[in-house]
Amino acid sequence: MEFQYQYTPPHEPGDALAPLFSCLHFLITPAAPVHFFLAQVLPPNTGFSGKEGWSLRIVQRDDGTCYYTASALAQAATGAMPSCDYDVRTVRQAIRATLDRFAQHHPGRKLEVDATIRRFNLTRDGGHAEPYLLPPSELD
């Protein structure tokens, strides 16, 4: 049975990406500017969590490389894994896919989504991990 939040790509409840998509469901919302919560989980910030029982954090290894850990305890009842680790490219690809779907559902916010994609350099392939930060005036 396929499961989908409104803006995340379709996936199976037990899919390895389910905890990540659960977090993105709360991070990319029409109730706030698109970049607002994303900025908390992309460098130089280290993560964010919500009262709904989810958390998306960047963890740095001893060698200086990073990975993300996503916890989605609220989704355990749907069969989603409660926690999973992801490489940076996978998270960036999932963020971009979710932003693309968000823009489809909210065409009036496409310019805001495009500015966010440019600001954080969110290529579809998960490319370069260093954000290109635009001045905040270009996000308004």
PDB file of N, CA and C in Angstrom, residues 15-68:
ATOM      1  N   ASP A  15       9.170   1.765   3.729  1.00  0.00           N
ATOM      2  CA  ASP A  15      10.286   2.188   2.892  1.00  0.00           C
ATOM      3  C   ASP A  15      11.372   2.817   3.765  1.00  0.00           C
ATOM      4  N   ALA A  16      12.620   2.616   3.382  1.00  0.00           N
ATOM      5  CA  ALA A  16      13.737   3.185   4.150  1.00  0.00           C
ATOM      6  C   ALA A  16      13.701   4.701   4.194  1.00  0.00           C
ATOM      7  N   LEU A  17      13.043   5.339   3.223  1.00  0.00           N
ATOM      8  CA  LEU A  17      12.958   6.803   3.205  1.00  0.00           C
ATOM      9  C   LEU A  17      11.780   7.343   4.011  1.00  0.00           C
ATOM     10  N   ALA A  18      10.923   6.475   4.530  1.00  0.00           N
ATOM     11  CA  ALA A  18       9.727   6.926   5.238  1.00  0.00           C
ATOM     12  C   ALA A  18      10.017   7.878   6.402  1.00  0.00           C
ATOM     13  N   PRO A  19      10.996   7.595   7.278  1.00  0.00           N
ATOM     14  CA  PRO A  19      11.264   8.565   8.359  1.00  0.00           C
ATOM     15  C   PRO A  19      11.706   9.933   7.826  1.00  0.00           C
ATOM     16  N   LEU A  20      12.491   9.938   6.765  1.00  0.00           N
ATOM     17  CA  LEU A  20      12.933  11.194   6.175  1.00  0.00           C
ATOM     18  C   LEU A  20      11.740  11.967   5.610  1.00  0.00           C
ATOM     19  N   PHE A  21      10.885  11.291   4.865  1.00  0.00           N
ATOM     20  CA  PHE A  21       9.714  11.963   4.301  1.00  0.00           C
ATOM     21  C   PHE A  21       8.764  12.447   5.393  1.00  0.00           C
ATOM     22  N   SER A  22       8.700  11.709   6.489  1.00  0.00           N
ATOM     23  CA  SER A  22       7.884  12.155   7.613  1.00  0.00           C
ATOM     24  C   SER A  22       8.399  13.494   8.144  1.00  0.00           C
ATOM     25  N   CYS A  23       9.711  13.613   8.280  1.00  0.00           N
ATOM     26  CA  CYS A  23      10.308  14.870   8.741  1.00  0.00           C
ATOM     27  C   CYS A  23      10.057  15.994   7.733  1.00  0.00           C
ATOM     28  N   LEU A  24      10.231  15.699   6.451  1.00  0.00           N
ATOM     29  CA  LEU A  24      10.036  16.732   5.425  1.00  0.00           C
ATOM     30  C   LEU A  24       8.595  17.206   5.373  1.00  0.00           C
ATOM     31  N   HIS A  25       7.665  16.325   5.720  1.00  0.00           N
ATOM     32  CA  HIS A  25       6.252  16.716   5.789  1.00  0.00           C
ATOM     33  C   HIS A  25       6.061  17.885   6.759  1.00  0.00           C
ATOM     34  N   PHE A  26       6.799  17.879   7.848  1.00  0.00           N
ATOM     35  CA  PHE A  26       6.681  18.949   8.836  1.00  0.00           C
ATOM     36  C   PHE A  26       7.582  20.147   8.528  1.00  0.00           C
ATOM     37  N   LEU A  27       8.641  19.935   7.765  1.00  0.00           N
ATOM     38  CA  LEU A  27       9.572  21.019   7.449  1.00  0.00           C
ATOM     39  C   LEU A  27       9.115  21.886   6.276  1.00  0.00           C
ATOM     40  N   ILE A  28       8.436  21.289   5.318  1.00  0.00           N
ATOM     41  CA  ILE A  28       7.996  22.013   4.124  1.00  0.00           C
ATOM     42  C   ILE A  28       6.482  22.093   4.192  1.00  0.00           C
ATOM     43  N   THR A  29       6.009  23.232   4.620  1.00  0.00           N
ATOM     44  CA  THR A  29       4.587  23.412   4.910  1.00  0.00           C
ATOM     45  C   THR A  29       4.107  24.755   4.379  1.00  0.00           C
ATOM     46  N   PRO A  30       2.859  24.836   3.949  1.00  0.00           N
ATOM     47  CA  PRO A  30       2.350  26.122   3.463  1.00  0.00           C
ATOM     48  C   PRO A  30       2.184  27.165   4.573  1.00  0.00           C
ATOM     49  N   ALA A  31       2.302  26.749   5.818  1.00  0.00           N
ATOM     50  CA  ALA A  31       2.104  27.662   6.941  1.00  0.00           C
ATOM     51  C   ALA A  31       3.300  28.566   7.220  1.00  0.00           C
ATOM     52  N   ALA A  32       4.434  28.334   6.534  1.00  0.00           N
ATOM     53  CA  ALA A  32       5.642  29.125   6.787  1.00  0.00           C
ATOM     54  C   ALA A  32       6.382  29.343   5.473  1.00  0.00           C
ATOM     55  N   PRO A  33       7.261  30.347   5.430  1.00  0.00           N
ATOM     56  CA  PRO A  33       8.103  30.485   4.237  1.00  0.00           C
ATOM     57  C   PRO A  33       8.872  29.181   3.999  1.00  0.00           C
ATOM     58  N   VAL A  34       8.997  28.788   2.748  1.00  0.00           N
ATOM     59  CA  VAL A  34       9.585  27.492   2.397  1.00  0.00           C
ATOM     60  C   VAL A  34      10.984  27.320   2.985  1.00  0.00           C
ATOM     61  N   HIS A  35      11.788  28.355   2.970  1.00  0.00           N
ATOM     62  CA  HIS A  35      13.163  28.241   3.448  1.00  0.00           C
ATOM     63  C   HIS A  35      13.272  28.234   4.972  1.00  0.00           C
ATOM     64  N   PHE A  36      12.241  28.630   5.677  1.00  0.00           N
ATOM     65  CA  PHE A  36      12.313  28.883   7.114  1.00  0.00           C
ATOM     66  C   PHE A  36      12.801  27.666   7.905  1.00  0.00           C
ATOM     67  N   PHE A  37      12.106  26.535   7.794  1.00  0.00           N
ATOM     68  CA  PHE A  37      12.506  25.346   8.550  1.00  0.00           C
ATOM     69  C   PHE A  37      13.650  24.598   7.875  1.00  0.00           C
ATOM     70  N   LEU A  38      13.711  24.655   6.539  1.00  0.00           N
ATOM     71  CA  LEU A  38      14.808  23.984   5.832  1.00  0.00           C
ATOM     72  C   LEU A  38      16.164  24.515   6.274  1.00  0.00           C
ATOM     73  N   ALA A  39      16.223  25.809   6.523  1.00  0.00           N
ATOM     74  CA  ALA A  39      17.489  26.410   6.944  1.00  0.00           C
ATOM     75  C   ALA A  39      18.008  25.779   8.237  1.00  0.00           C
ATOM     76  N   GLN A  40      17.115  25.223   9.038  1.00  0.00           N
ATOM     77  CA  GLN A  40      17.530  24.615  10.308  1.00  0.00           C
ATOM     78  C   GLN A  40      18.208  23.266  10.124  1.00  0.00           C
ATOM     79  N   VAL A  41      17.942  22.592   9.000  1.00  0.00           N
ATOM     80  CA  VAL A  41      18.497  21.248   8.799  1.00  0.00           C
ATOM     81  C   VAL A  41      19.594  21.213   7.739  1.00  0.00           C
ATOM     82  N   LEU A  42      19.934  22.354   7.187  1.00  0.00           N
ATOM     83  CA  LEU A  42      21.016  22.431   6.209  1.00  0.00           C
ATOM     84  C   LEU A  42      22.169  23.228   6.810  1.00  0.00           C
ATOM     85  N   PRO A  43      23.408  22.870   6.451  1.00  0.00           N
ATOM     86  CA  PRO A  43      24.559  23.582   7.012  1.00  0.00           C
ATOM     87  C   PRO A  43      24.433  25.090   6.812  1.00  0.00           C
ATOM     88  N   PRO A  44      24.859  25.884   7.752  1.00  0.00           N
ATOM     89  CA  PRO A  44      25.696  25.542   8.908  1.00  0.00           C
ATOM     90  C   PRO A  44      24.908  25.074  10.125  1.00  0.00           C
ATOM     91  N   ASN A  45      23.584  25.031  10.057  1.00  0.00           N
ATOM     92  CA  ASN A  45      22.799  24.552  11.195  1.00  0.00           C
ATOM     93  C   ASN A  45      22.891  23.036  11.293  1.00  0.00           C
ATOM     94  N   THR A  46      22.422  22.484  12.410  1.00  0.00           N
ATOM     95  CA  THR A  46      22.654  21.062  12.662  1.00  0.00           C
ATOM     96  C   THR A  46      21.396  20.222  12.799  1.00  0.00           C
ATOM     97  N   GLY A  47      20.228  20.800  12.674  1.00  0.00           N
ATOM     98  CA  GLY A  47      19.031  19.980  12.732  1.00  0.00           C
ATOM     99  C   GLY A  47      17.871  20.668  13.408  1.00  0.00           C
ATOM    100  N   PHE A  48      16.758  19.950  13.408  1.00  0.00           N
ATOM    101  CA  PHE A  48      15.510  20.500  13.936  1.00  0.00           C
ATOM    102  C   PHE A  48      14.615  19.336  14.333  1.00  0.00           C
ATOM    103  N   SER A  49      13.711  19.585  15.254  1.00  0.00           N
ATOM    104  CA  SER A  49      12.748  18.553  15.651  1.00  0.00           C
ATOM    105  C   SER A  49      11.424  19.223  15.974  1.00  0.00           C
ATOM    106  N   GLY A  50      10.378  18.416  16.048  1.00  0.00           N
ATOM    107  CA  GLY A  50       9.050  18.945  16.300  1.00  0.00           C
ATOM    108  C   GLY A  50       8.329  18.190  17.392  1.00  0.00           C
ATOM    109  N   LYS A  51       7.329  18.825  17.950  1.00  0.00           N
ATOM    110  CA  LYS A  51       6.576  18.222  19.053  1.00  0.00           C
ATOM    111  C   LYS A  51       5.804  16.978  18.620  1.00  0.00           C
ATOM    112  N   GLU A  52       5.675  16.770  17.317  1.00  0.00           N
ATOM    113  CA  GLU A  52       4.968  15.598  16.805  1.00  0.00           C
ATOM    114  C   GLU A  52       5.793  14.330  16.929  1.00  0.00           C
ATOM    115  N   GLY A  53       7.021  14.436  17.388  1.00  0.00           N
ATOM    116  CA  GLY A  53       7.862  13.272  17.604  1.00  0.00           C
ATOM    117  C   GLY A  53       8.834  12.987  16.482  1.00  0.00           C
ATOM    118  N   TRP A  54       9.172  13.973  15.691  1.00  0.00           N
ATOM    119  CA  TRP A  54      10.116  13.783  14.582  1.00  0.00           C
ATOM    120  C   TRP A  54      11.360  14.612  14.824  1.00  0.00           C
ATOM    121  N   SER A  55      12.443  14.202  14.189  1.00  0.00           N
ATOM    122  CA  SER A  55      13.702  14.914  14.313  1.00  0.00           C
ATOM    123  C   SER A  55      14.557  14.616  13.093  1.00  0.00           C
ATOM    124  N   LEU A  56      15.204  15.646  12.551  1.00  0.00           N
ATOM    125  CA  LEU A  56      16.156  15.486  11.454  1.00  0.00           C
ATOM    126  C   LEU A  56      17.419  16.229  11.859  1.00  0.00           C
ATOM    127  N   ARG A  57      18.496  15.482  12.046  1.00  0.00           N
ATOM    128  CA  ARG A  57      19.745  16.036  12.574  1.00  0.00           C
ATOM    129  C   ARG A  57      20.936  15.662  11.696  1.00  0.00           C
ATOM    130  N   ILE A  58      21.918  16.562  11.640  1.00  0.00           N
ATOM    131  CA  ILE A  58      23.183  16.291  10.970  1.00  0.00           C
ATOM    132  C   ILE A  58      24.158  15.787  12.035  1.00  0.00           C
ATOM    133  N   VAL A  59      24.823  14.698  11.723  1.00  0.00           N
ATOM    134  CA  VAL A  59      25.808  14.115  12.636  1.00  0.00           C
ATOM    135  C   VAL A  59      27.161  14.144  11.927  1.00  0.00           C
ATOM    136  N   GLN A  60      28.177  14.619  12.628  1.00  0.00           N
ATOM    137  CA  GLN A  60      29.520  14.670  12.050  1.00  0.00           C
ATOM    138  C   GLN A  60      30.343  13.495  12.570  1.00  0.00           C
ATOM    139  N   ARG A  61      30.941  12.790  11.620  1.00  0.00           N
ATOM    140  CA  ARG A  61      31.830  11.671  11.972  1.00  0.00           C
ATOM    141  C   ARG A  61      33.200  12.205  12.388  1.00  0.00           C
ATOM    142  N   ASP A  62      34.012  11.333  12.953  1.00  0.00           N
ATOM    143  CA  ASP A  62      35.371  11.715  13.364  1.00  0.00           C
ATOM    144  C   ASP A  62      36.216  12.196  12.196  1.00  0.00           C
ATOM    145  N   ASP A  63      35.948  11.676  10.985  1.00  0.00           N
ATOM    146  CA  ASP A  63      36.747  12.071   9.818  1.00  0.00           C
ATOM    147  C   ASP A  63      36.265  13.378   9.184  1.00  0.00           C
ATOM    148  N   GLY A  64      35.262  14.007   9.790  1.00  0.00           N
ATOM    149  CA  GLY A  64      34.768  15.288   9.285  1.00  0.00           C
ATOM    150  C   GLY A  64      33.609  15.184   8.322  1.00  0.00           C
ATOM    151  N   THR A  65      33.308  13.981   7.822  1.00  0.00           N
ATOM    152  CA  THR A  65      32.155  13.815   6.941  1.00  0.00           C
ATOM    153  C   THR A  65      30.879  13.813   7.776  1.00  0.00           C
ATOM    154  N   CYS A  66      29.767  14.037   7.110  1.00  0.00           N
ATOM    155  CA  CYS A  66      28.488  14.133   7.809  1.00  0.00           C
ATOM    156  C   CYS A  66      27.463  13.170   7.240  1.00  0.00           C
ATOM    157  N   TYR A  67      26.473  12.869   8.056  1.00  0.00           N
ATOM    158  CA  TYR A  67      25.292  12.132   7.614  1.00  0.00           C
ATOM    159  C   TYR A  67      24.112  12.679   8.412  1.00  0.00           C
ATOM    160  N   TYR A  68      22.923  12.331   7.974  1.00  0.00           N
ATOM    161  CA  TYR A  68      21.713  12.753   8.668  1.00  0.00           C
ATOM    162  C   TYR A  68      21.105  11.564   9.396  1.00  0.00           C
TER     163      TYR A  68
END
